[in-house]
Amino acid sequence: PNPFGPSRAVDGLLKISCVPGGASVDIYTLSGEKVRSAAPTAGLCTWDGRNGNGILVSPGIYYYMVQQGTRAVQTGKLLVLN
């Protein structure tokens, strides 16, 4: 769902489905800093709203990119609310 709020989401997770095999989903800040990467399990990636250090990210707009190798398969924006 967009907007995403970890405290409001089912199981506290953002679920990204239909991710191609061998692809990954990367979450970025507006300034382009990578927040976290997720690899799919059976075509499904999940994100708990935390950065690589395990800390909940600040509310705001984030970008996501589904990458397969060096090719961007899909990109978009995501609004995170707490």
C-alpha positions as YAML, in Angstrom:
chain: A
units: angstrom
residues:
- id: 1
  name: PRO
  ca: [0.00, 0.00, 0.00]
- id: 2
  name: ASN
  ca: [1.07, 3.54, -0.63]
- id: 3
  name: PRO
  ca: [1.30, 5.34, 1.79]
- id: 4
  name: PHE
  ca: [3.06, 2.80, 4.00]
- id: 5
  name: GLY
  ca: [3.11, 2.92, 7.78]
- id: 6
  name: PRO
  ca: [4.83, 0.07, 9.64]
- id: 7
  name: SER
  ca: [2.49, 0.47, 12.60]
- id: 8
  name: ARG
  ca: [-0.58, 0.25, 10.34]
- id: 9
  name: ALA
  ca: [0.49, -2.40, 7.83]
- id: 10
  name: VAL
  ca: [-0.47, -6.05, 8.11]
- id: 11
  name: ASP
  ca: [2.40, -7.75, 9.96]
- id: 12
  name: GLY
  ca: [4.19, -4.36, 9.89]
- id: 13
  name: LEU
  ca: [5.55, -5.10, 6.41]
- id: 14
  name: LEU
  ca: [5.38, -3.51, 2.99]
- id: 15
  name: LYS
  ca: [4.88, -6.35, 0.51]
- id: 16
  name: ILE
  ca: [6.14, -6.03, -3.06]
- id: 17
  name: SER
  ca: [4.87, -8.85, -5.28]
- id: 18
  name: CYS
  ca: [5.69, -10.12, -8.77]
- id: 19
  name: VAL
  ca: [9.41, -9.43, -8.39]
- id: 20
  name: PRO
  ca: [11.30, -11.31, -11.12]
- id: 21
  name: GLY
  ca: [13.72, -14.04, -10.13]
- id: 22
  name: GLY
  ca: [17.25, -12.75, -9.65]
- id: 23
  name: ALA
  ca: [16.01, -9.21, -9.03]
- id: 24
  name: SER
  ca: [16.28, -7.09, -5.91]
- id: 25
  name: VAL
  ca: [14.33, -4.15, -4.53]
- id: 26
  name: ASP
  ca: [16.32, -1.16, -3.29]
- id: 27
  name: ILE
  ca: [14.83, 1.68, -1.23]
- id: 28
  name: TYR
  ca: [16.42, 5.16, -1.51]
- id: 29
  name: THR
  ca: [15.99, 8.55, 0.17]
- id: 30
  name: LEU
  ca: [15.16, 11.61, -1.91]
- id: 31
  name: SER
  ca: [18.87, 12.48, -1.90]
- id: 32
  name: GLY
  ca: [19.72, 9.07, -3.41]
- id: 33
  name: GLU
  ca: [21.14, 7.39, -0.30]
- id: 34
  name: LYS
  ca: [20.38, 3.65, -0.24]
- id: 35
  name: VAL
  ca: [18.23, 2.81, 2.78]
- id: 36
  name: ARG
  ca: [17.90, -0.95, 2.36]
- id: 37
  name: SER
  ca: [17.90, -3.78, -0.18]
- id: 38
  name: ALA
  ca: [15.60, -6.79, -0.24]
- id: 39
  name: ALA
  ca: [15.84, -10.00, -2.25]
- id: 40
  name: PRO
  ca: [12.64, -11.78, -3.24]
- id: 41
  name: THR
  ca: [11.42, -15.09, -1.89]
- id: 42
  name: ALA
  ca: [9.05, -16.74, -4.37]
- id: 43
  name: GLY
  ca: [8.54, -13.41, -6.15]
- id: 44
  name: LEU
  ca: [7.72, -11.47, -2.96]
- id: 45
  name: CYS
  ca: [9.90, -8.85, -1.25]
- id: 46
  name: THR
  ca: [9.08, -7.36, 2.13]
- id: 47
  name: TRP
  ca: [10.32, -4.25, 3.91]
- id: 48
  name: ASP
  ca: [9.71, -3.44, 7.57]
- id: 49
  name: GLY
  ca: [10.34, 0.31, 7.24]
- id: 50
  name: ARG
  ca: [13.82, 0.05, 8.78]
- id: 51
  name: ASN
  ca: [17.18, 1.08, 7.41]
- id: 52
  name: GLY
  ca: [20.28, -1.11, 7.21]
- id: 53
  name: ASN
  ca: [20.99, -0.42, 10.91]
- id: 54
  name: GLY
  ca: [17.56, -1.66, 12.00]
- id: 55
  name: ILE
  ca: [16.22, 1.82, 12.80]
- id: 56
  name: LEU
  ca: [12.77, 2.92, 11.56]
- id: 57
  name: VAL
  ca: [13.13, 5.44, 8.76]
- id: 58
  name: SER
  ca: [11.77, 8.95, 9.13]
- id: 59
  name: PRO
  ca: [8.40, 9.77, 7.60]
- id: 60
  name: GLY
  ca: [8.69, 11.12, 4.07]
- id: 61
  name: ILE
  ca: [9.01, 10.25, 0.42]
- id: 62
  name: TYR
  ca: [11.31, 7.43, -0.67]
- id: 63
  name: TYR
  ca: [12.13, 5.93, -4.05]
- id: 64
  name: TYR
  ca: [12.17, 2.24, -4.83]
- id: 65
  name: MET
  ca: [13.90, 0.48, -7.69]
- id: 66
  name: VAL
  ca: [13.44, -3.12, -8.80]
- id: 67
  name: GLN
  ca: [16.72, -4.14, -10.41]
- id: 68
  name: GLN
  ca: [17.62, -7.25, -12.33]
- id: 69
  name: GLY
  ca: [21.37, -7.20, -12.69]
- id: 70
  name: THR
  ca: [22.26, -3.69, -13.83]
- id: 71
  name: ARG
  ca: [18.87, -3.06, -15.45]
- id: 72
  name: ALA
  ca: [16.11, -1.15, -13.64]
- id: 73
  name: VAL
  ca: [12.90, -3.13, -14.18]
- id: 74
  name: GLN
  ca: [10.62, -0.70, -12.31]
- id: 75
  name: THR
  ca: [10.95, 2.49, -10.29]
- id: 76
  name: GLY
  ca: [8.51, 4.51, -8.21]
- id: 77
  name: LYS
  ca: [7.85, 6.68, -5.18]
- id: 78
  name: LEU
  ca: [6.66, 5.61, -1.77]
- id: 79
  name: LEU
  ca: [5.26, 7.71, 1.06]
- id: 80
  name: VAL
  ca: [6.21, 6.46, 4.54]
- id: 81
  name: LEU
  ca: [4.05, 7.50, 7.50]
- id: 82
  name: ASN
  ca: [4.62, 6.57, 11.13]
...
